[in-house]
Coordinates of C-alpha atoms and ligand atoms in Angstrom, one line a residue:
M6 CA -7.4 -27.8 26.8
C7 CA -5.8 -26.5 23.6
G8 CA -2.7 -24.7 24.4
I9 CA -0.7 -21.1 22.9
I10 CA 2.8 -20.6 23.7
A11 CA 4.4 -18.2 21.6
Y12 CA 7.3 -15.7 22.1
A13 CA 9.5 -13.2 19.9
G14 CA 12.4 -11.5 21.8
K15 CA 16.6 -11.5 21.5
D16 CA 17.6 -15.2 22.1
N17 CA 17.0 -18.4 20.2
A18 CA 12.6 -19.0 20.6
V19 CA 12.5 -22.6 19.8
P20 CA 13.8 -23.8 23.4
Y21 CA 11.8 -21.9 25.3
L22 CA 8.4 -22.8 22.8
V23 CA 9.5 -26.7 23.1
N24 CA 9.7 -26.3 26.8
G25 CA 6.7 -24.1 27.0
I26 CA 4.5 -26.4 25.1
R27 CA 6.3 -29.2 26.6
D28 CA 4.8 -27.9 30.2
L29 CA 1.5 -27.8 28.8
E30 CA 0.9 -30.9 27.3
Y31 CA -1.3 -31.6 31.0
R32 CA -4.2 -29.8 29.8
G33 CA -4.8 -32.3 27.3
Y34 CA -4.5 -32.4 23.7
D35 CA -4.8 -34.4 20.1
S36 CA -2.5 -33.0 17.9
A37 CA 0.3 -30.8 18.2
G38 CA 2.5 -27.7 15.6
C39 CA 4.5 -25.5 15.3
A40 CA 5.8 -21.7 12.8
L41 CA 8.6 -20.6 13.7
D42 CA 10.1 -17.5 11.7
N43 CA 13.9 -18.0 11.3
G44 CA 14.1 -14.7 9.2
D45 CA 14.3 -16.2 5.5
Q46 CA 10.6 -18.3 5.6
L47 CA 7.9 -19.6 8.2
V48 CA 7.7 -23.2 8.7
I49 CA 5.2 -25.1 10.0
R50 CA 5.5 -28.4 11.2
K51 CA 2.0 -30.5 12.7
D52 CA 0.9 -33.5 13.5
V53 CA -1.3 -35.9 15.1
G54 CA -0.5 -37.7 19.2
S55 CA 2.1 -35.8 20.8
V56 CA 4.3 -33.1 21.5
N57 CA 7.1 -35.4 21.1
S58 CA 6.2 -37.1 18.4
V59 CA 6.4 -33.5 16.2
I60 CA 9.4 -32.5 17.8
R61 CA 11.6 -35.9 16.8
K62 CA 9.6 -36.3 13.4
Y63 CA 10.3 -32.9 11.7
G64 CA 13.7 -32.3 14.5
V65 CA 12.2 -28.7 15.9
E66 CA 15.0 -28.5 18.5
Q67 CA 17.4 -28.4 15.9
L68 CA 15.8 -25.3 14.5
N69 CA 16.8 -21.8 15.2
A70 CA 14.2 -18.5 15.0
K71 CA 13.9 -15.0 15.9
R72 CA 10.5 -15.8 16.8
G73 CA 7.4 -18.5 16.8
V74 CA 4.8 -20.0 18.4
F75 CA 3.5 -24.0 19.4
H76 CA 0.1 -24.9 19.8
T77 CA -1.7 -28.1 21.8
R78 CA -5.2 -29.1 19.9
W79 CA -8.5 -30.8 21.9
A80 CA -10.4 -31.3 18.6
T81 CA -14.3 -29.5 18.9
H82 CA -14.5 -29.0 14.8
G83 CA -12.9 -30.3 12.9
G84 CA -11.6 -34.2 13.3
I85 CA -8.8 -34.9 14.3
S86 CA -5.8 -34.9 11.5
V87 CA -3.2 -33.1 10.1
Q88 CA -5.0 -30.6 8.1
N89 CA -6.9 -29.7 11.1
A90 CA -4.1 -29.2 13.7
H91 CA -2.7 -25.7 14.3
P92 CA -0.9 -22.7 13.4
I93 CA -3.6 -22.9 10.4
S94 CA -2.4 -20.3 7.5
D95 CA -4.1 -17.7 5.2
C96 CA -4.2 -18.9 1.3
S97 CA -0.5 -16.9 1.2
G98 CA 1.0 -19.1 3.7
D99 CA 2.1 -16.1 4.9
I100 CA 0.0 -16.1 8.1
A101 CA -0.4 -18.1 10.5
V102 CA -3.3 -18.5 13.9
V103 CA -2.7 -20.9 16.3
H104 CA -6.5 -20.5 18.9
N105 CA -8.0 -21.7 21.5
G106 CA -11.9 -21.7 21.9
I107 CA -14.7 -21.8 19.7
I108 CA -15.6 -19.2 16.8
E109 CA -19.2 -19.3 17.4
N110 CA -20.1 -17.4 14.0
Y111 CA -17.9 -19.0 11.7
D112 CA -20.4 -20.1 8.8
S113 CA -21.0 -16.2 7.9
I114 CA -18.1 -15.8 8.2
K115 CA -16.2 -18.4 6.1
E116 CA -19.5 -17.3 3.3
S117 CA -18.2 -14.0 3.0
L118 CA -14.7 -15.5 2.3
N119 CA -16.0 -17.2 -0.6
T120 CA -13.0 -16.4 -2.9
H121 CA -10.9 -17.9 -0.6
K122 CA -9.2 -21.3 -0.5
F123 CA -10.0 -22.9 2.7
S124 CA -8.0 -26.2 3.4
T125 CA -9.6 -28.0 7.0
E126 CA -12.2 -28.6 8.3
T127 CA -11.5 -26.0 11.4
D128 CA -13.7 -23.0 12.8
T129 CA -9.7 -21.5 12.6
E130 CA -9.3 -20.9 9.6
V131 CA -11.7 -17.7 9.1
I132 CA -9.1 -15.9 11.4
P133 CA -6.3 -15.8 9.2
H134 CA -7.8 -16.0 5.4
M135 CA -9.9 -12.9 7.4
V136 CA -6.8 -11.5 7.6
E137 CA -5.7 -11.8 4.8
E138 CA -8.6 -10.6 3.3
K139 CA -8.2 -7.5 5.2
M140 CA -4.9 -7.2 4.7
R141 CA -5.7 -7.6 0.9
L142 CA -8.0 -4.2 1.2
G143 CA -5.1 -1.8 2.4
K144 CA -5.3 -2.2 5.9
S145 CA -2.2 -2.2 8.5
F146 CA -1.6 -5.7 9.8
R147 CA -2.7 -4.8 12.7
E148 CA -5.8 -3.1 11.8
A149 CA -6.9 -6.4 9.7
V150 CA -5.8 -7.9 13.1
K151 CA -8.2 -6.2 14.9
E152 CA -11.2 -6.2 13.1
T153 CA -11.0 -9.3 12.9
A154 CA -10.8 -10.0 16.3
L155 CA -13.9 -7.9 16.7
K156 CA -16.3 -10.1 14.0
L157 CA -15.8 -13.1 15.9
E158 CA -18.2 -14.5 18.4
G159 CA -17.3 -16.5 21.1
A160 CA -14.5 -18.0 23.3
S161 CA -11.6 -17.2 20.7
S162 CA -8.2 -16.4 22.1
F163 CA -5.7 -16.6 19.1
V164 CA -2.1 -15.8 18.0
V165 CA -1.3 -14.5 14.4
L166 CA 2.2 -14.4 13.3
N167 CA 2.8 -12.9 9.7
R168 CA 6.3 -13.4 7.7
N169 CA 6.1 -10.0 6.0
E170 CA 5.3 -8.3 10.1
K171 CA 7.9 -7.7 12.6
D172 CA 5.6 -7.4 15.3
M173 CA 3.6 -10.6 16.7
I174 CA -0.1 -10.2 17.7
A175 CA -2.4 -11.7 20.1
V176 CA -6.2 -11.8 21.4
K177 CA -7.9 -12.6 24.3
K178 CA -10.9 -13.4 23.3
G179 CA -12.7 -16.2 26.3
S180 CA -10.0 -18.5 26.7
P181 CA -7.2 -18.1 29.1
L182 CA -4.2 -16.2 27.9
V183 CA -1.3 -13.9 29.5
I184 CA 1.8 -11.8 28.8
G185 CA 4.9 -13.5 30.3
L186 CA 7.9 -10.9 30.5
G187 CA 10.9 -12.4 29.6
E188 CA 15.1 -11.4 30.5
N189 CA 15.2 -10.7 26.6
G190 CA 11.9 -11.1 25.0
T191 CA 8.2 -11.8 25.4
F192 CA 5.9 -14.7 25.9
I193 CA 2.5 -15.6 25.5
S194 CA 0.7 -18.2 27.0
S195 CA -2.8 -19.9 27.2
D196 CA -0.8 -21.1 31.3
V197 CA 1.3 -19.0 33.5
Q198 CA 2.6 -22.9 34.3
S199 CA 4.2 -22.6 31.0
L200 CA 5.8 -19.7 31.6
L201 CA 7.8 -20.4 35.4
R202 CA 10.3 -22.2 33.9
Y203 CA 11.6 -18.5 32.6
T204 CA 9.7 -15.8 34.9
N205 CA 7.3 -15.1 37.4
K206 CA 6.3 -11.5 36.0
V207 CA 3.2 -11.7 34.1
V208 CA 0.4 -9.7 33.2
Y209 CA -3.3 -11.3 33.5
L210 CA -5.3 -10.6 30.7
H211 CA -8.7 -9.0 30.3
D212 CA -11.0 -10.4 27.3
N213 CA -11.1 -7.5 24.2
D214 CA -7.0 -7.1 25.3
L215 CA -5.3 -7.3 22.2
V216 CA -1.4 -7.5 22.2
T217 CA 1.2 -5.8 20.1
F218 CA 4.6 -7.9 20.6
N219 CA 8.5 -8.0 19.0
D220 CA 12.3 -8.5 19.8
G221 CA 11.4 -5.3 21.4
G222 CA 8.4 -5.9 23.8
Y223 CA 4.6 -5.6 24.5
T224 CA 1.9 -3.4 24.0
V225 CA -2.3 -3.9 25.0
E226 CA -4.9 -2.0 23.8
N227 CA -8.3 -2.8 25.3
L228 CA -10.6 -3.3 22.3
V229 CA -13.5 -2.8 23.9
N230 CA -12.8 -0.1 26.9
P231 CA -9.9 1.7 26.3
N232 CA -9.3 2.6 29.7
L233 CA -9.0 -0.8 31.5
T234 CA -5.1 -1.0 33.2
H235 CA -2.7 -4.1 32.8
K236 CA 0.0 -4.6 35.5
V237 CA 2.5 -6.6 35.7
D238 CA 2.1 -9.4 38.3
T239 CA 4.4 -11.9 40.4
V240 CA 3.0 -15.6 40.0
D241 CA 3.6 -17.1 43.9
L242 CA 4.7 -20.7 42.1
D243 CA 8.1 -22.2 42.0
Y244 CA 8.7 -24.1 39.0
H245 CA 10.5 -26.6 40.1
S246 CA 7.8 -28.0 42.4
A247 CA 5.9 -28.4 40.1
E248 CA 8.6 -31.1 38.7
K249 CA 7.5 -35.2 39.0
G250 CA 10.5 -35.7 41.1
K251 CA 10.7 -38.9 42.1
F252 CA 7.8 -40.1 40.8
E253 CA 6.5 -42.0 37.8
H254 CA 3.5 -39.4 37.8
Y255 CA 1.8 -36.2 38.5
M256 CA -1.3 -38.1 39.4
I257 CA 0.7 -40.0 42.8
K258 CA 3.2 -37.4 43.6
E259 CA -0.5 -35.0 43.6
I260 CA -2.1 -38.6 45.7
Y261 CA 1.0 -38.0 48.1
E262 CA 1.6 -34.0 48.4
Q263 CA -2.2 -34.4 50.3
I264 CA -0.2 -35.5 53.8
D265 CA 1.9 -32.3 53.6
L266 CA -1.4 -30.3 53.0
V267 CA -2.9 -30.3 56.0
N268 CA 0.6 -28.4 57.7
S269 CA -0.5 -25.8 54.8
F270 CA -3.8 -25.6 56.0
L271 CA -3.1 -25.2 59.7
E272 CA -0.3 -22.4 58.9
R273 CA -2.5 -20.3 56.7
D274 CA -3.8 -16.3 57.6
K275 CA -7.8 -17.3 57.6
K276 CA -8.3 -14.2 57.5
D277 CA -10.0 -15.2 53.4
I278 CA -12.4 -17.6 55.2
E279 CA -13.5 -15.0 57.7
Y280 CA -14.4 -12.7 55.4
A281 CA -16.4 -14.8 53.4
S282 CA -17.6 -16.1 56.1
S283 CA -19.2 -13.0 56.9
L284 CA -20.5 -13.1 53.4
I285 CA -22.2 -15.4 53.9
K286 CA -23.8 -15.1 57.1
K287 CA -25.9 -11.6 55.3
A288 CA -26.7 -13.5 53.1
N289 CA -29.8 -15.3 52.1
R290 CA -29.0 -18.4 50.0
V291 CA -25.7 -19.6 49.1
Y292 CA -25.3 -21.4 45.7
L293 CA -22.3 -23.1 45.2
V294 CA -21.2 -23.5 41.1
G295 CA -18.7 -25.7 40.0
S296 CA -18.7 -28.6 37.4
G297 CA -17.2 -32.0 37.6
T298 CA -15.4 -33.0 40.7
S299 CA -15.8 -29.3 41.5
Y300 CA -19.2 -30.2 41.6
H301 CA -18.9 -33.3 43.5
A302 CA -16.7 -30.6 46.0
S303 CA -20.2 -28.0 45.8
L304 CA -22.5 -30.6 47.0
Y305 CA -20.4 -31.5 50.0
G306 CA -20.4 -27.8 51.0
A307 CA -24.3 -27.4 50.2
Q308 CA -24.8 -30.9 52.4
L309 CA -22.6 -29.2 55.5
F310 CA -24.0 -25.5 55.0
R311 CA -27.7 -27.3 55.5
S312 CA -26.2 -29.4 58.6
L313 CA -26.2 -25.2 59.5
G314 CA -29.5 -24.0 59.3
I315 CA -28.1 -22.5 55.6
D316 CA -30.0 -22.2 53.1
A317 CA -27.8 -23.5 50.1
L318 CA -27.7 -25.6 47.0
A319 CA -24.7 -27.0 44.8
L320 CA -25.2 -26.5 41.4
Q321 CA -23.3 -27.1 38.7
G322 CA -22.7 -23.9 36.0
Q323 CA -25.3 -24.9 33.0
E324 CA -27.8 -25.3 35.2
L325 CA -28.1 -21.8 36.4
K326 CA -30.1 -20.3 33.5
N327 CA -32.8 -22.5 35.2
Y328 CA -32.7 -20.7 38.3
G329 CA -32.5 -17.5 37.0
R330 CA -35.7 -16.7 38.2
I331 CA -35.5 -17.6 41.1
I332 CA -32.6 -16.1 42.0
K333 CA -33.3 -13.3 44.8
D334 CA -31.2 -9.9 45.4
N335 CA -29.5 -11.0 48.9
D336 CA -28.7 -14.8 47.4
I337 CA -24.9 -15.3 47.3
F338 CA -22.8 -17.4 45.4
I339 CA -19.0 -19.6 46.2
I340 CA -17.6 -20.9 42.2
I341 CA -15.4 -23.6 43.6
S342 CA -12.7 -24.2 40.2
Q343 CA -9.7 -25.7 40.3
S344 CA -8.1 -23.9 37.0
G345 CA -10.8 -20.6 37.3
E346 CA -11.3 -21.4 33.9
T347 CA -14.3 -23.9 33.2
S348 CA -16.4 -22.4 30.7
D349 CA -19.6 -23.6 31.5
V350 CA -19.3 -21.7 34.8
I351 CA -18.0 -18.6 33.0
A352 CA -20.9 -18.9 29.9
N353 CA -23.1 -18.3 33.6
I354 CA -20.9 -15.5 35.4
D355 CA -23.8 -13.0 33.8
Y356 CA -26.2 -15.1 36.4
M357 CA -25.0 -14.4 39.1
K358 CA -23.5 -10.7 38.1
D359 CA -25.4 -8.5 41.2
H360 CA -24.3 -11.0 43.3
K361 CA -21.4 -11.1 46.2
K362 CA -19.6 -13.9 44.8
I363 CA -16.8 -16.3 46.7
G364 CA -13.8 -18.6 45.1
I365 CA -12.4 -21.5 46.2
I366 CA -10.0 -21.3 43.5
N367 CA -6.4 -22.9 43.1
V368 CA -5.1 -21.3 39.8
E369 CA -4.7 -17.5 41.2
G370 CA -4.7 -14.4 38.2
S371 CA -6.9 -17.4 36.7
Y372 CA -10.7 -15.6 34.6
L373 CA -12.7 -16.8 38.0
S374 CA -10.9 -16.0 40.3
R375 CA -10.4 -12.1 39.3
S376 CA -14.2 -11.8 39.2
V377 CA -15.2 -13.1 42.9
D378 CA -15.5 -10.3 45.2
A379 CA -13.8 -12.4 47.8
L380 CA -11.0 -14.7 47.0
I381 CA -10.4 -18.6 49.1
P382 CA -7.3 -19.6 47.3
L383 CA -6.5 -23.2 47.8
K384 CA -2.8 -22.9 47.7
A385 CA -2.2 -26.2 46.9
G386 CA -0.1 -25.8 44.7
V387 CA 0.1 -26.8 40.7
E388 CA -1.8 -29.6 39.9
K389 CA -0.8 -31.2 36.8
A390 CA -3.1 -34.5 35.9
V391 CA -5.8 -33.8 34.3
A392 CA -7.5 -35.8 37.4
A393 CA -8.3 -33.9 40.2
T394 CA -7.3 -35.4 43.6
K395 CA -4.6 -33.0 45.7
T396 CA -7.3 -29.7 44.8
F397 CA -10.6 -31.4 45.6
T398 CA -9.7 -32.8 49.3
S399 CA -8.0 -29.2 49.8
T400 CA -11.5 -27.3 48.7
L401 CA -13.3 -29.8 51.6
V402 CA -11.6 -28.4 53.6
L403 CA -12.0 -25.6 53.3
L404 CA -15.4 -25.7 53.3
R405 CA -15.2 -27.2 56.2
L406 CA -13.5 -24.7 58.1
L407 CA -15.7 -21.8 56.6
A408 CA -18.8 -24.0 58.3
A409 CA -16.4 -23.9 61.5
Y410 CA -15.9 -19.9 60.9
L411 CA -19.9 -20.0 60.1
S412 CA -21.1 -21.6 63.2
D413 CA -18.7 -19.0 65.2
D414 CA -16.8 -21.6 67.2
A415 CA -13.5 -22.6 64.3
E416 CA -11.4 -23.9 67.5
P417 CA -12.2 -27.9 67.8
I418 CA -12.4 -28.1 64.1
I419 CA -8.9 -26.5 63.7
N420 CA -7.8 -29.3 66.7
D421 CA -9.8 -32.0 64.5
L422 CA -7.7 -30.7 61.5
K423 CA -4.1 -31.0 64.5
L424 CA -5.4 -34.3 64.5
L425 CA -6.0 -35.6 61.0
K426 CA -2.5 -34.0 60.9
L427 CA -1.3 -36.9 63.1
N428 CA -2.9 -39.1 62.1
I429 CA -2.6 -39.1 58.0
Y430 CA -0.7 -42.4 58.0
N431 CA -3.0 -44.3 55.4
L432 CA -0.7 -44.5 52.4
T433 CA 2.3 -45.0 53.7
V434 CA 1.1 -48.0 55.7
P435 CA 2.1 -51.1 53.9
S436 CA -1.3 -53.4 55.4
V437 CA -3.4 -50.5 53.5
L438 CA -0.5 -50.4 50.5
E439 CA -1.3 -54.0 49.7
A440 CA -4.9 -54.1 50.2
I441 CA -5.1 -51.4 48.0
E442 CA -2.7 -53.8 45.4
R443 CA -5.0 -57.0 46.1
V444 CA -8.2 -54.7 45.0
S445 CA -6.8 -53.1 41.9
D446 CA -5.5 -56.6 40.7
R447 CA -9.4 -57.5 41.1
L448 CA -10.5 -54.4 39.1
K449 CA -8.5 -54.3 36.8
D450 CA -10.0 -56.6 34.3
D451 CA -13.8 -55.2 35.6
K452 CA -16.7 -54.3 32.8
S453 CA -18.5 -51.9 35.2
I454 CA -17.8 -50.9 39.3
I455 CA -20.3 -49.8 41.3
Y456 CA -19.3 -46.9 43.9
T457 CA -22.2 -46.8 47.3
G458 CA -22.5 -44.4 50.3
T459 CA -24.6 -43.1 51.7
E460 CA -24.9 -38.8 52.8
D461 CA -21.2 -37.8 52.5
G462 CA -20.2 -41.0 52.3
F463 CA -22.3 -41.3 48.5
I464 CA -20.6 -37.7 47.7
L465 CA -17.1 -39.6 48.2
S466 CA -19.0 -42.2 46.3
L467 CA -19.6 -39.6 43.2
E468 CA -16.1 -38.8 43.6
G469 CA -14.4 -42.0 43.6
A470 CA -16.0 -43.3 40.9
L471 CA -15.7 -40.2 38.5
K472 CA -11.3 -41.0 39.4
M473 CA -12.5 -44.5 37.9
K474 CA -13.5 -43.6 35.2
E475 CA -11.7 -40.7 34.0
V476 CA -8.1 -42.9 35.0
S477 CA -8.6 -46.5 34.2
Y478 CA -11.5 -46.4 31.7
I479 CA -14.0 -48.1 33.4
H480 CA -16.9 -47.9 33.8
A481 CA -18.3 -46.8 37.1
E482 CA -21.4 -45.4 38.6
A483 CA -22.7 -43.9 41.9
F484 CA -25.3 -44.5 43.7
D485 CA -26.6 -43.4 46.6
S486 CA -27.5 -46.9 48.8
S487 CA -30.9 -46.1 49.6
S488 CA -31.6 -45.9 46.2
I489 CA -30.2 -48.9 45.1
K490 CA -33.6 -50.9 45.5
H491 CA -35.0 -48.4 43.3
G492 CA -33.8 -49.4 40.7
P493 CA -30.1 -49.7 40.3
I494 CA -30.1 -53.3 42.0
A495 CA -31.1 -54.9 38.3
L496 CA -27.6 -54.4 37.7
I497 CA -26.2 -56.7 40.6
E498 CA -24.6 -59.8 39.7
N499 CA -23.0 -62.8 40.7
G500 CA -19.7 -61.4 41.4
I501 CA -20.2 -57.4 40.3
D502 CA -17.7 -55.7 42.4
V503 CA -19.3 -53.1 44.6
I504 CA -17.3 -49.8 46.6
A505 CA -18.6 -49.2 50.0
V506 CA -17.6 -45.5 51.0
T507 CA -18.1 -46.2 54.8
T508 CA -18.3 -42.7 57.0
K509 CA -19.4 -42.4 60.9
N510 CA -22.0 -40.5 59.6
S511 CA -23.4 -43.3 57.4
K512 CA -22.5 -46.3 58.9
E513 CA -26.0 -48.1 59.8
S514 CA -28.0 -47.1 56.8
L515 CA -25.0 -48.2 54.3
A516 CA -25.2 -52.0 55.8
Y517 CA -29.3 -52.1 54.2
G518 CA -27.9 -51.1 50.5
L519 CA -25.1 -53.4 51.0
E520 CA -27.2 -56.2 52.6
E521 CA -28.9 -56.6 49.8
M522 CA -26.3 -56.1 47.4
K523 CA -24.2 -58.9 49.1
A524 CA -27.6 -61.1 49.0
R525 CA -27.7 -60.9 45.0
G526 CA -24.1 -62.0 45.1
A527 CA -22.1 -58.7 44.9
H528 CA -18.4 -58.3 45.6
I529 CA -18.9 -56.0 48.8
I530 CA -15.2 -53.9 49.0
G531 CA -15.5 -51.7 51.9
I532 CA -13.4 -48.6 52.4
S533 CA -13.6 -47.4 56.1
E534 CA -12.1 -47.1 59.3
E535 CA -13.6 -50.6 60.6
N536 CA -13.9 -53.8 59.3
N537 CA -17.1 -55.7 58.9
P538 CA -16.7 -59.2 57.8
K539 CA -20.0 -60.3 57.6
L540 CA -20.7 -57.1 54.9
F541 CA -17.4 -56.8 53.4
D542 CA -15.5 -59.1 51.4
E543 CA -12.5 -57.2 51.2
F544 CA -11.6 -54.2 53.3
I545 CA -9.0 -50.9 53.0
K546 CA -8.6 -49.8 56.1
S547 CA -8.6 -45.8 56.3
V548 CA -7.4 -43.8 59.2
P549 CA -9.5 -42.5 61.0
A550 CA -9.8 -38.5 60.5
K551 CA -12.8 -36.9 62.8
S552 CA -14.0 -33.9 60.9
F553 CA -11.8 -34.7 57.9
E554 CA -12.8 -38.5 57.3
F555 CA -13.3 -37.4 53.9
Y556 CA -9.4 -37.0 53.9
P557 CA -8.0 -40.6 54.4
L558 CA -11.2 -41.9 52.8
L559 CA -10.9 -40.1 49.6
M560 CA -7.0 -40.8 49.6
V561 CA -7.7 -44.3 49.3
L562 CA -10.1 -44.3 46.5
Q563 CA -7.6 -41.6 44.7
M564 CA -5.4 -44.5 44.9
L565 CA -7.5 -47.8 43.9
A566 CA -8.3 -46.0 40.8
Y567 CA -4.3 -44.6 40.4
R568 CA -3.6 -47.9 40.4
T569 CA -5.7 -49.7 38.1
A570 CA -4.8 -47.3 35.0
V571 CA -1.8 -48.3 36.0
K572 CA -2.4 -51.9 35.7
R573 CA -4.3 -51.6 32.3
G574 CA -1.7 -49.5 31.3
I575 CA -2.9 -46.2 30.7
N576 CA -1.1 -43.4 31.5
P577 CA -3.4 -41.6 34.2
D578 CA -1.7 -38.5 33.6
K579 CA -3.2 -37.8 30.7
P580 CA -6.1 -39.9 29.8
R581 CA -7.7 -39.9 26.8
N582 CA -10.4 -37.2 25.6
L583 CA -9.8 -35.0 28.7
A584 CA -8.5 -31.7 29.7
K585 CA -7.1 -29.9 32.4
S586 CA -9.0 -26.5 31.9
V587 CA -12.6 -27.2 30.0
T588 CA -12.2 -23.9 28.5
V589 CA -14.7 -24.6 25.7
K590 CA -18.8 -25.0 26.1
Ligands
AGP625 C1 -11.5 -33.4 37.4 O1 -10.8 -35.1 37.9 C2 -11.4 -33.5 36.1 N1 -11.0 -33.4 35.6 C3 -12.6 -32.6 36.0 O2 -14.1 -33.2 36.5 C4 -13.2 -31.3 36.7 O3 -13.1 -31.3 38.4 C5 -14.2 -30.3 35.9 O4 -13.6 -30.5 34.7 C6 -13.6 -28.9 36.9 O5 -12.6 -28.2 36.5 P1 -12.2 -27.3 37.3 O6 -12.1 -27.1 38.4 O7 -11.0 -26.8 36.7 O8 -13.6 -25.7 37.6

């Protein structure tokens, strides 16, 4: 969602801000803007549309600034318009604010500022006016920001630039913010990835931290708990590994990266998985919590654990409140999240507070990764395309390994992983790629696509359908094939495309549902190890992979969504309305 990059230091701020905001684009946004202090004046430039269009329209790269801030907005309060884009000013125009989150009590704050002239429809605008008001009443800039921050309810991280003050101030409340320590200056960003070109030394901020920074460095104070410490961390990520390289899009790069990731699972130290399994063994029920794709991973994990006789349940973050009275003392939580910043999970973390928590998370240093008792980092590298691909398959592999440690016999599973390494060549086999091309040619004109499977095949169908709708904007829906006859079969008409995700487990049971759909004119596209010419009108071969058969199947499903999107002229890396980390409720 919204992105923030700010810099104050001895160098010209503009290149840092321009590169930084470009590195944040992947998070998803609808408008962008910057505030630059060149010493003489505060220059604010903003517009709807892309970061590049703002940069080009205002010749931002030709400007010089001692300090400044760049922002990408994902609209929550107020439509997508130039006025509502950030930075947003006070009445005097001396203060510029960028903000990530939602100010839940902005209505009442706005009422209390009735002498101020508001010029946007945003909740954010109360921040500059409240700071201005408090300074009018004699407070120092810092005091004014501090009191303002304490007044805001909800997730509200922001940066304030006041052209009359030497310091810039950032406050973290809810939405992520991190300090980056550059050679000649200090960065503030909503995402470490925008810092990696310049530094891997960072300070992860706690909620209610207030950071004062200028060309001489920074200070941090926690407004609620003065005893909190702020250590400098080193981020173990290479900026260049997150570049597109020879690929046209990040999504395709990340789909192919899955092939090499298998090595990393084999080579990784499994102590974290072992420790997590020891916690699960002592627990009563296991709740696996995640959203979107991560919820699909939770479904997969819960099903796997149940097959071992473990009481396990998958939930979406927002569902936790319905379980408040059922959760028992000895229950344990597995939090699944690529970003580690998903607000639906964070907003309900209180339900997990007296329980052991395990995290399967990609972004180390993220809020959720710091909130768990045992972290199993995905180590899938930076995932820039909005649609999760390699982080999903990595999560399923780690869940599979966790299940192996739970059953006290990890060896056969590790051997299967070695086999997967030898066999994972789906997307390098010309006949498979040709089949994907043929099928995506057909799908690209569809209004609606049905995905179906049973057992684990149904969970993969859910994910296949989500990928398709996210990047191609085609309505895609997944049904368990045995449930089709209870209603969804009414959707089946002559020629409708049905993608049948066939796992070894589900081959037999899936066939019944498929026959019923075929009898009513469905065009069945089978993705499976073996063709079934009687049932499948088209077939995409998925290479067998024993316990890890989801791996090649998913690569085909992801690739199908990717190619369909590209053929429809959509940039799959930045689908409309979507964001990489969903940090607002
Ligand atoms: C996945 O393709 C989506 N972008 C989305 O469903 C995502 O999985 C969801 O928002 C949860 O994100 P998380 O894994 O970062 O918690």
